[in-house]
C-alpha cells in the first residue's frame, strides 16, 4: 500500500473518531443522566466491514461508511450512538433466547427509535423522523405499547409483511446484532449494565420533572430492570419435609460399623438409618384460571413445565397428592394426581373447562373444604396461574399462595399482601413446551 493511501486511511480514521467524540459530548451535555452509560459503551473502529456492528458491549464502526452517512446527514452519528447505547441500557442483547430472533431484533430497533423520537434531541433529528413517527403511532395502538417485549409479542401474533419488514428496517436499523448470540461474552458485563440501568431509572425521575418526553425511556427501563424469575427454583420452595424409606448414607458412620464387626463378630455397633428427611412434594394444589383471557395453549405449556419439574425423582414422594383445579367464576373441575401416570394421563387427555369470568375465592373455599375432609396431610402451597384480573379472598390461608401472572404492567392488579406474585412472560411459558 502506497504512503499516500496509508495517510488517507489514517485521516479517515481520525475524522471518524472526531465525529463520534462530538456525538458523545453532545449526548452528554443534553442528557446528563447517561454519563455512566456513555463512559461504559466502548466505540472501536473496524475498517472494511461495510456496516456498524454491536456485540452487546461495544460498537464497531466502519469509518468510511460513517463519513458517507455523516456527509449525507450530520446528525446520523449521534443517532447511531444513542441507538446503540439504548440497546445496552434496555438490556436487549441479553434477551437473545427469544423464540424468534428476527422478530426480537426488529422489535428492539423499533423500541429504541421510539424512545429517541420521544427524547426529541436536536442533535439526533433526521429527515425520516416524520415518516417513522406515523408508523409508530399505528404500532402503538396495535401492540398496546412500544417496549421491545410488547412489539415482539405483537409480531408473533400478526407477522409483518415483507414490505412492512423492509420499511421498518429502512427507518429503524442502524447497527447489526450479529454478535448477540455470544452469551458467554455478554454475561461478563450483564450485572454491570444492570447497575447502570438501575441508576438511570433513578436519575430519570429528576430529569423528567422538567421534560414530558421520557415516558418511553421509563417504560423500557422498567421492562429492562424487571426481575426475571426462575420458575424451577420457585416451585421447589413449595416442597415439604418428609421421610422416605431408604438408606441414609449421609448419617451413617462406617468406623463404628466395621469396628463392631471386627471385635464382636457379625455384630455391628450401629446400623444405617432406613429413612432420611428429604425435600419432596407431597400435598400441593395447582389452580388454573380458565377465564377467556387465559389462552389454552399457555395453560397447557405452564402445566407441562410444572409437570417436568415435579417429575424429577428427587422432588417426588412415591405417593403424592396433587390437585389440579380449574376455575373461572366457580370451580369447574378437580383432578387428583397420586402418581406419575395420573399426570401423564391428564397432560395427554385432560381438557380445559370454564372460560367465564374470574373469581379466585371459590378455589380457596374449595381447598378449605378439602382440608376439612382430611384430604391433605400437610398442604404446603397453592399456585394459581392467571392473568390477575379477579376477586381475591380477604383472609389469609394457612398455606403459601403464589399467583403466576402472564404479564406485569401498570394495569396489573395487586395481589394481597399474604400472597406471592410471580411473573412469567408468554414466550418463556411457550418455550417450556418446546423443552
mmCIF file of N, CA, C and O in Angstrom, residues 80-159:
data_model
loop_
_atom_site.group_PDB
_atom_site.id
_atom_site.type_symbol
_atom_site.label_atom_id
_atom_site.label_comp_id
_atom_site.label_asym_id
_atom_site.label_seq_id
_atom_site.Cartn_x
_atom_site.Cartn_y
_atom_site.Cartn_z
ATOM 1 N N UNK A 80 -26.879 7.136 15.676
ATOM 2 C CA UNK A 80 -26.310 5.793 15.790
ATOM 3 C C UNK A 80 -25.785 5.542 17.196
ATOM 4 O O UNK A 80 -26.026 4.471 17.777
ATOM 5 N N UNK A 81 -25.088 6.515 17.747
ATOM 6 C CA UNK A 81 -24.514 6.380 19.088
ATOM 7 C C UNK A 81 -25.614 6.144 20.120
ATOM 8 O O UNK A 81 -25.545 5.203 20.933
ATOM 9 N N UNK A 82 -26.657 6.973 20.096
ATOM 10 C CA UNK A 82 -27.735 6.851 21.068
ATOM 11 C C UNK A 82 -28.537 5.575 20.840
ATOM 12 O O UNK A 82 -28.958 4.920 21.811
ATOM 13 N N UNK A 83 -28.734 5.209 19.591
ATOM 14 C CA UNK A 83 -29.456 3.974 19.268
ATOM 15 C C UNK A 83 -28.770 2.770 19.922
ATOM 16 O O UNK A 83 -29.412 1.956 20.600
ATOM 17 N N UNK A 84 -27.476 2.651 19.727
ATOM 18 C CA UNK A 84 -26.728 1.525 20.281
ATOM 19 C C UNK A 84 -26.680 1.599 21.809
ATOM 20 O O UNK A 84 -26.799 0.574 22.494
ATOM 21 N N UNK A 85 -26.523 2.806 22.341
ATOM 22 C CA UNK A 85 -26.474 2.973 23.794
ATOM 23 C C UNK A 85 -27.776 2.520 24.447
ATOM 24 O O UNK A 85 -27.766 1.857 25.495
ATOM 25 N N UNK A 86 -28.903 2.820 23.834
ATOM 26 C CA UNK A 86 -30.191 2.413 24.397
ATOM 27 C C UNK A 86 -30.376 0.896 24.336
ATOM 28 O O UNK A 86 -31.017 0.310 25.213
ATOM 29 N N UNK A 87 -29.820 0.241 23.330
ATOM 30 C CA UNK A 87 -29.826 -1.220 23.322
ATOM 31 C C UNK A 87 -29.175 -1.767 24.587
ATOM 32 O O UNK A 87 -29.664 -2.724 25.195
ATOM 33 N N UNK A 88 -28.059 -1.161 24.964
ATOM 34 C CA UNK A 88 -27.345 -1.595 26.178
ATOM 35 C C UNK A 88 -28.177 -1.333 27.425
ATOM 36 O O UNK A 88 -28.337 -2.203 28.281
ATOM 37 N N UNK A 89 -28.692 -0.117 27.521
ATOM 38 C CA UNK A 89 -29.429 0.291 28.717
ATOM 39 C C UNK A 89 -30.702 -0.527 28.888
ATOM 40 O O UNK A 89 -31.084 -0.877 30.017
ATOM 41 N N UNK A 90 -31.356 -0.859 27.772
ATOM 42 C CA UNK A 90 -32.596 -1.629 27.830
ATOM 43 C C UNK A 90 -32.342 -3.129 27.863
ATOM 44 O O UNK A 90 -33.275 -3.920 27.814
ATOM 45 N N UNK A 91 -31.070 -3.510 27.880
ATOM 46 C CA UNK A 91 -30.732 -4.920 28.109
ATOM 47 C C UNK A 91 -31.136 -5.822 26.948
ATOM 48 O O UNK A 91 -31.364 -7.011 27.120
ATOM 49 N N UNK A 92 -31.193 -5.274 25.739
ATOM 50 C CA UNK A 92 -31.709 -6.021 24.599
ATOM 51 C C UNK A 92 -30.823 -7.187 24.189
ATOM 52 O O UNK A 92 -31.325 -8.237 23.782
ATOM 53 N N UNK A 93 -29.519 -7.021 24.281
ATOM 54 C CA UNK A 93 -28.610 -8.086 23.833
ATOM 55 C C UNK A 93 -28.630 -9.283 24.766
ATOM 56 O O UNK A 93 -28.194 -10.372 24.388
ATOM 57 N N UNK A 94 -29.116 -9.092 25.996
ATOM 58 C CA UNK A 94 -29.150 -10.183 26.964
ATOM 59 C C UNK A 94 -30.402 -11.049 26.807
ATOM 60 O O UNK A 94 -30.555 -12.041 27.494
ATOM 61 N N UNK A 95 -31.317 -10.664 25.918
ATOM 62 C CA UNK A 95 -32.581 -11.379 25.769
ATOM 63 C C UNK A 95 -32.631 -12.169 24.469
ATOM 64 O O UNK A 95 -33.688 -12.352 23.878
ATOM 65 N N UNK A 96 -31.481 -12.665 24.022
ATOM 66 C CA UNK A 96 -31.426 -13.324 22.721
ATOM 67 C C UNK A 96 -32.029 -14.723 22.719
ATOM 68 O O UNK A 96 -32.027 -15.396 21.691
ATOM 69 N N UNK A 97 -32.529 -15.197 23.852
ATOM 70 C CA UNK A 97 -33.176 -16.507 23.869
ATOM 71 C C UNK A 97 -34.653 -16.402 23.508
ATOM 72 O O UNK A 97 -35.420 -17.335 23.728
ATOM 73 N N UNK A 98 -35.057 -15.249 22.987
ATOM 74 C CA UNK A 98 -36.432 -15.120 22.500
ATOM 75 C C UNK A 98 -36.684 -16.184 21.424
ATOM 76 O O UNK A 98 -35.771 -16.624 20.730
ATOM 77 N N UNK A 99 -37.943 -16.575 21.271
ATOM 78 C CA UNK A 99 -38.239 -17.697 20.390
ATOM 79 C C UNK A 99 -37.951 -17.383 18.924
ATOM 80 O O UNK A 99 -37.557 -18.255 18.175
ATOM 81 N N UNK A 100 -38.143 -16.152 18.502
ATOM 82 C CA UNK A 100 -37.899 -15.775 17.121
ATOM 83 C C UNK A 100 -36.911 -14.620 17.100
ATOM 84 O O UNK A 100 -37.239 -13.494 17.453
ATOM 85 N N UNK A 101 -35.700 -14.899 16.686
ATOM 86 C CA UNK A 101 -34.621 -13.914 16.740
ATOM 87 C C UNK A 101 -34.882 -12.719 15.820
ATOM 88 O O UNK A 101 -34.600 -11.576 16.170
ATOM 89 N N UNK A 102 -35.422 -12.966 14.615
ATOM 90 C CA UNK A 102 -35.683 -11.867 13.684
ATOM 91 C C UNK A 102 -36.705 -10.892 14.263
ATOM 92 O O UNK A 102 -36.542 -9.674 14.158
ATOM 93 N N UNK A 103 -37.761 -11.432 14.859
ATOM 94 C CA UNK A 103 -38.772 -10.566 15.472
ATOM 95 C C UNK A 103 -38.153 -9.728 16.591
ATOM 96 O O UNK A 103 -38.454 -8.545 16.740
ATOM 97 N N UNK A 104 -37.313 -10.368 17.392
ATOM 98 C CA UNK A 104 -36.718 -9.658 18.534
ATOM 99 C C UNK A 104 -35.787 -8.544 18.059
ATOM 100 O O UNK A 104 -35.793 -7.440 18.605
ATOM 101 N N UNK A 105 -34.975 -8.815 17.054
ATOM 102 C CA UNK A 105 -34.069 -7.789 16.539
ATOM 103 C C UNK A 105 -34.838 -6.560 16.063
ATOM 104 O O UNK A 105 -34.484 -5.419 16.379
ATOM 105 N N UNK A 106 -35.888 -6.793 15.280
ATOM 106 C CA UNK A 106 -36.668 -5.670 14.763
ATOM 107 C C UNK A 106 -37.416 -4.971 15.885
ATOM 108 O O UNK A 106 -37.493 -3.732 15.913
ATOM 109 N N UNK A 107 -37.971 -5.726 16.823
ATOM 110 C CA UNK A 107 -38.710 -5.130 17.939
ATOM 111 C C UNK A 107 -37.815 -4.220 18.766
ATOM 112 O O UNK A 107 -38.241 -3.132 19.190
ATOM 113 N N UNK A 108 -36.590 -4.630 19.005
ATOM 114 C CA UNK A 108 -35.677 -3.796 19.807
ATOM 115 C C UNK A 108 -35.316 -2.517 19.065
ATOM 116 O O UNK A 108 -35.231 -1.439 19.675
ATOM 117 N N UNK A 109 -35.117 -2.611 17.750
ATOM 118 C CA UNK A 109 -34.795 -1.406 16.976
ATOM 119 C C UNK A 109 -35.957 -0.418 16.994
ATOM 120 O O UNK A 109 -35.758 0.800 17.124
ATOM 121 N N UNK A 110 -37.185 -0.927 16.868
ATOM 122 C CA UNK A 110 -38.358 -0.037 16.888
ATOM 123 C C UNK A 110 -38.511 0.617 18.258
ATOM 124 O O UNK A 110 -38.776 1.821 18.360
ATOM 125 N N UNK A 111 -38.331 -0.164 19.323
ATOM 126 C CA UNK A 111 -38.466 0.385 20.680
ATOM 127 C C UNK A 111 -37.433 1.475 20.938
ATOM 128 O O UNK A 111 -37.735 2.518 21.528
ATOM 129 N N UNK A 112 -36.220 1.243 20.500
ATOM 130 C CA UNK A 112 -35.147 2.223 20.691
ATOM 131 C C UNK A 112 -35.442 3.507 19.917
ATOM 132 O O UNK A 112 -35.292 4.621 20.440
ATOM 133 N N UNK A 113 -35.873 3.360 18.662
ATOM 134 C CA UNK A 113 -36.143 4.545 17.849
ATOM 135 C C UNK A 113 -37.334 5.336 18.383
ATOM 136 O O UNK A 113 -37.340 6.573 18.326
ATOM 137 N N UNK A 114 -38.318 4.662 18.917
ATOM 138 C CA UNK A 114 -39.432 5.378 19.532
ATOM 139 C C UNK A 114 -38.962 6.210 20.719
ATOM 140 O O UNK A 114 -39.393 7.355 20.908
ATOM 141 N N UNK A 115 -38.079 5.648 21.520
ATOM 142 C CA UNK A 115 -37.529 6.385 22.665
ATOM 143 C C UNK A 115 -36.758 7.613 22.209
ATOM 144 O O UNK A 115 -36.881 8.698 22.793
ATOM 145 N N UNK A 116 -35.965 7.464 21.140
ATOM 146 C CA UNK A 116 -35.181 8.587 20.633
ATOM 147 C C UNK A 116 -36.094 9.709 20.147
ATOM 148 O O UNK A 116 -35.845 10.897 20.407
ATOM 149 N N UNK A 117 -37.169 9.356 19.462
ATOM 150 C CA UNK A 117 -38.101 10.387 18.990
ATOM 151 C C UNK A 117 -38.769 11.100 20.154
ATOM 152 O O UNK A 117 -38.993 12.313 20.103
ATOM 153 N N UNK A 118 -39.109 10.364 21.208
ATOM 154 C CA UNK A 118 -39.743 10.994 22.365
ATOM 155 C C UNK A 118 -38.771 11.908 23.100
ATOM 156 O O UNK A 118 -39.169 12.955 23.629
ATOM 157 N N UNK A 119 -37.495 11.542 23.161
ATOM 158 C CA UNK A 119 -36.497 12.410 23.804
ATOM 159 C C UNK A 119 -36.344 13.720 23.043
ATOM 160 O O UNK A 119 -36.035 14.751 23.626
ATOM 161 N N UNK A 120 -36.538 13.666 21.712
ATOM 162 C CA UNK A 120 -36.608 14.862 20.860
ATOM 163 C C UNK A 120 -35.385 15.762 21.024
ATOM 164 O O UNK A 120 -35.494 16.958 21.281
ATOM 165 N N UNK A 121 -34.214 15.191 20.839
ATOM 166 C CA UNK A 121 -32.972 15.962 20.886
ATOM 167 C C UNK A 121 -32.661 16.512 19.498
ATOM 168 O O UNK A 121 -32.757 15.788 18.500
ATOM 169 N N UNK A 122 -32.238 17.759 19.455
ATOM 170 C CA UNK A 122 -31.935 18.383 18.168
ATOM 171 C C UNK A 122 -30.819 17.644 17.440
ATOM 172 O O UNK A 122 -30.875 17.448 16.212
ATOM 173 N N UNK A 123 -29.807 17.199 18.178
ATOM 174 C CA UNK A 123 -28.640 16.593 17.541
ATOM 175 C C UNK A 123 -28.891 15.182 17.036
ATOM 176 O O UNK A 123 -28.009 14.583 16.405
ATOM 177 N N UNK A 124 -30.094 14.614 17.263
ATOM 178 C CA UNK A 124 -30.396 13.270 16.751
ATOM 179 C C UNK A 124 -31.532 13.279 15.729
ATOM 180 O O UNK A 124 -31.937 12.216 15.265
ATOM 181 N N UNK A 125 -32.031 14.446 15.369
ATOM 182 C CA UNK A 125 -33.158 14.504 14.426
ATOM 183 C C UNK A 125 -32.701 14.184 13.003
ATOM 184 O O UNK A 125 -31.636 14.616 12.564
ATOM 185 N N UNK A 126 -33.569 13.441 12.300
ATOM 186 C CA UNK A 126 -33.304 13.074 10.914
ATOM 187 C C UNK A 126 -34.525 13.391 10.062
ATOM 188 O O UNK A 126 -35.655 13.432 10.569
ATOM 189 N N UNK A 127 -34.349 13.612 8.759
ATOM 190 C CA UNK A 127 -35.491 13.930 7.876
ATOM 191 C C UNK A 127 -36.550 12.837 7.843
ATOM 192 O O UNK A 127 -37.716 13.105 7.563
ATOM 193 N N UNK A 128 -36.168 11.589 8.115
ATOM 194 C CA UNK A 128 -37.114 10.473 8.055
ATOM 195 C C UNK A 128 -37.963 10.337 9.318
ATOM 196 O O UNK A 128 -38.808 9.433 9.408
ATOM 197 N N UNK A 129 -37.779 11.226 10.290
ATOM 198 C CA UNK A 129 -38.458 11.069 11.581
ATOM 199 C C UNK A 129 -39.975 11.183 11.471
ATOM 200 O O UNK A 129 -40.710 10.501 12.197
ATOM 201 N N UNK A 130 -40.468 12.046 10.590
ATOM 202 C CA UNK A 130 -41.918 12.209 10.474
ATOM 203 C C UNK A 130 -42.571 10.917 9.977
ATOM 204 O O UNK A 130 -43.627 10.495 10.488
ATOM 205 N N UNK A 131 -41.958 10.289 8.993
ATOM 206 C CA UNK A 131 -42.495 9.024 8.481
ATOM 207 C C UNK A 131 -42.448 7.945 9.552
ATOM 208 O O UNK A 131 -43.389 7.159 9.706
ATOM 209 N N UNK A 132 -41.371 7.923 10.318
ATOM 210 C CA UNK A 132 -41.230 6.944 11.401
ATOM 211 C C UNK A 132 -42.269 7.194 12.485
ATOM 212 O O UNK A 132 -42.887 6.255 13.010
ATOM 213 N N UNK A 133 -42.504 8.448 12.807
ATOM 214 C CA UNK A 133 -43.455 8.787 13.861
ATOM 215 C C UNK A 133 -44.867 8.316 13.493
ATOM 216 O O UNK A 133 -45.615 7.811 14.348
ATOM 217 N N UNK A 134 -45.246 8.438 12.236
ATOM 218 C CA UNK A 134 -46.561 7.981 11.789
ATOM 219 C C UNK A 134 -46.703 6.465 11.935
ATOM 220 O O UNK A 134 -47.743 5.969 12.369
ATOM 221 N N UNK A 135 -45.671 5.733 11.580
ATOM 222 C CA UNK A 135 -45.716 4.280 11.703
ATOM 223 C C UNK A 135 -45.759 3.853 13.173
ATOM 224 O O UNK A 135 -46.427 2.883 13.532
ATOM 225 N N UNK A 136 -45.035 4.587 14.014
ATOM 226 C CA UNK A 136 -45.015 4.260 15.441
ATOM 227 C C UNK A 136 -46.382 4.484 16.084
ATOM 228 O O UNK A 136 -46.774 3.729 16.978
ATOM 229 N N UNK A 137 -47.094 5.502 15.648
ATOM 230 C CA UNK A 137 -48.430 5.754 16.195
ATOM 231 C C UNK A 137 -49.356 4.568 15.908
ATOM 232 O O UNK A 137 -50.156 4.161 16.766
ATOM 233 N N UNK A 138 -49.238 3.995 14.730
ATOM 234 C CA UNK A 138 -50.060 2.833 14.377
ATOM 235 C C UNK A 138 -49.636 1.612 15.194
ATOM 236 O O UNK A 138 -50.470 0.880 15.731
ATOM 237 N N UNK A 139 -48.329 1.405 15.291
ATOM 238 C CA UNK A 139 -47.817 0.257 16.042
ATOM 239 C C UNK A 139 -48.196 0.343 17.515
ATOM 240 O O UNK A 139 -48.508 -0.671 18.147
ATOM 241 N N UNK A 140 -48.196 1.536 18.080
ATOM 242 C CA UNK A 140 -48.542 1.710 19.496
ATOM 243 C C UNK A 140 -49.966 1.214 19.762
ATOM 244 O O UNK A 140 -50.230 0.560 20.772
ATOM 245 N N UNK A 141 -50.876 1.498 18.864
ATOM 246 C CA UNK A 141 -52.253 1.042 19.018
ATOM 247 C C UNK A 141 -52.368 -0.466 18.833
ATOM 248 O O UNK A 141 -53.142 -1.125 19.529
ATOM 249 N N UNK A 142 -51.606 -1.005 17.917
ATOM 250 C CA UNK A 142 -51.680 -2.441 17.637
ATOM 251 C C UNK A 142 -51.052 -3.274 18.748
ATOM 252 O O UNK A 142 -51.590 -4.321 19.129
ATOM 253 N N UNK A 143 -49.909 -2.822 19.257
ATOM 254 C CA UNK A 143 -49.158 -3.612 20.236
ATOM 255 C C UNK A 143 -49.507 -3.267 21.676
ATOM 256 O O UNK A 143 -49.116 -3.990 22.596
ATOM 257 N N UNK A 144 -50.234 -2.165 21.890
ATOM 258 C CA UNK A 144 -50.579 -1.770 23.247
ATOM 259 C C UNK A 144 -49.446 -1.090 23.983
ATOM 260 O O UNK A 144 -49.509 -0.884 25.191
ATOM 261 N N UNK A 145 -48.399 -0.708 23.287
ATOM 262 C CA UNK A 145 -47.229 -0.066 23.882
ATOM 263 C C UNK A 145 -46.032 -0.310 22.993
ATOM 264 O O UNK A 145 -46.077 -1.140 22.075
ATOM 265 N N UNK A 146 -44.948 0.423 23.257
ATOM 266 C CA UNK A 146 -43.795 0.315 22.369
ATOM 267 C C UNK A 146 -42.523 -0.079 23.113
ATOM 268 O O UNK A 146 -41.439 0.413 22.803
ATOM 269 N N UNK A 147 -42.644 -0.977 24.069
ATOM 270 C CA UNK A 147 -41.444 -1.635 24.578
ATOM 271 C C UNK A 147 -41.112 -2.776 23.627
ATOM 272 O O UNK A 147 -41.978 -3.261 22.884
ATOM 273 N N UNK A 148 -39.872 -3.220 23.639
ATOM 274 C CA UNK A 148 -39.461 -4.304 22.743
ATOM 275 C C UNK A 148 -40.286 -5.560 22.987
ATOM 276 O O UNK A 148 -40.645 -6.278 22.044
ATOM 277 N N UNK A 149 -40.614 -5.818 24.259
ATOM 278 C CA UNK A 149 -41.356 -7.028 24.598
ATOM 279 C C UNK A 149 -42.765 -7.004 24.005
ATOM 280 O O UNK A 149 -43.247 -8.012 23.474
ATOM 281 N N UNK A 150 -43.440 -5.870 24.089
ATOM 282 C CA UNK A 150 -44.803 -5.771 23.549
ATOM 283 C C UNK A 150 -44.811 -5.833 22.028
ATOM 284 O O UNK A 150 -45.695 -6.453 21.426
ATOM 285 N N UNK A 151 -43.842 -5.186 21.417
ATOM 286 C CA UNK A 151 -43.754 -5.231 19.954
ATOM 287 C C UNK A 151 -43.464 -6.657 19.491
ATOM 288 O O UNK A 151 -44.037 -7.146 18.508
ATOM 289 N N UNK A 152 -42.581 -7.335 20.211
ATOM 290 C CA UNK A 152 -42.241 -8.718 19.868
ATOM 291 C C UNK A 152 -43.478 -9.621 19.926
ATOM 292 O O UNK A 152 -43.722 -10.425 19.025
ATOM 293 N N UNK A 153 -44.271 -9.482 20.989
ATOM 294 C CA UNK A 153 -45.476 -10.308 21.113
ATOM 295 C C UNK A 153 -46.465 -9.995 19.987
ATOM 296 O O UNK A 153 -47.144 -10.892 19.491
ATOM 297 N N UNK A 154 -46.539 -8.714 19.609
ATOM 298 C CA UNK A 154 -47.428 -8.348 18.504
ATOM 299 C C UNK A 154 -46.978 -9.008 17.210
ATOM 300 O O UNK A 154 -47.810 -9.528 16.443
ATOM 301 N N UNK A 155 -45.688 -9.030 16.939
ATOM 302 C CA UNK A 155 -45.172 -9.659 15.723
ATOM 303 C C UNK A 155 -45.463 -11.153 15.703
ATOM 304 O O UNK A 155 -45.684 -11.738 14.647
ATOM 305 N N UNK A 156 -45.468 -11.779 16.866
ATOM 306 C CA UNK A 156 -45.718 -13.211 16.915
ATOM 307 C C UNK A 156 -47.188 -13.531 16.650
ATOM 308 O O UNK A 156 -47.525 -14.618 16.192
ATOM 309 N N UNK A 157 -48.054 -12.572 16.967
ATOM 310 C CA UNK A 157 -49.483 -12.756 16.692
ATOM 311 C C UNK A 157 -49.824 -12.338 15.263
ATOM 312 O O UNK A 157 -50.573 -13.009 14.566
ATOM 313 N N UNK A 158 -49.235 -11.231 14.837
ATOM 314 C CA UNK A 158 -49.511 -10.706 13.498
ATOM 315 C C UNK A 158 -48.180 -10.434 12.801
ATOM 316 O O UNK A 158 -47.573 -9.377 12.968
ATOM 317 N N UNK A 159 -47.724 -11.395 12.030
ATOM 318 C CA UNK A 159 -46.418 -11.290 11.363
ATOM 319 C C UNK A 159 -46.440 -10.165 10.328
ATOM 320 O O UNK A 159 -47.356 -10.073 9.509
#
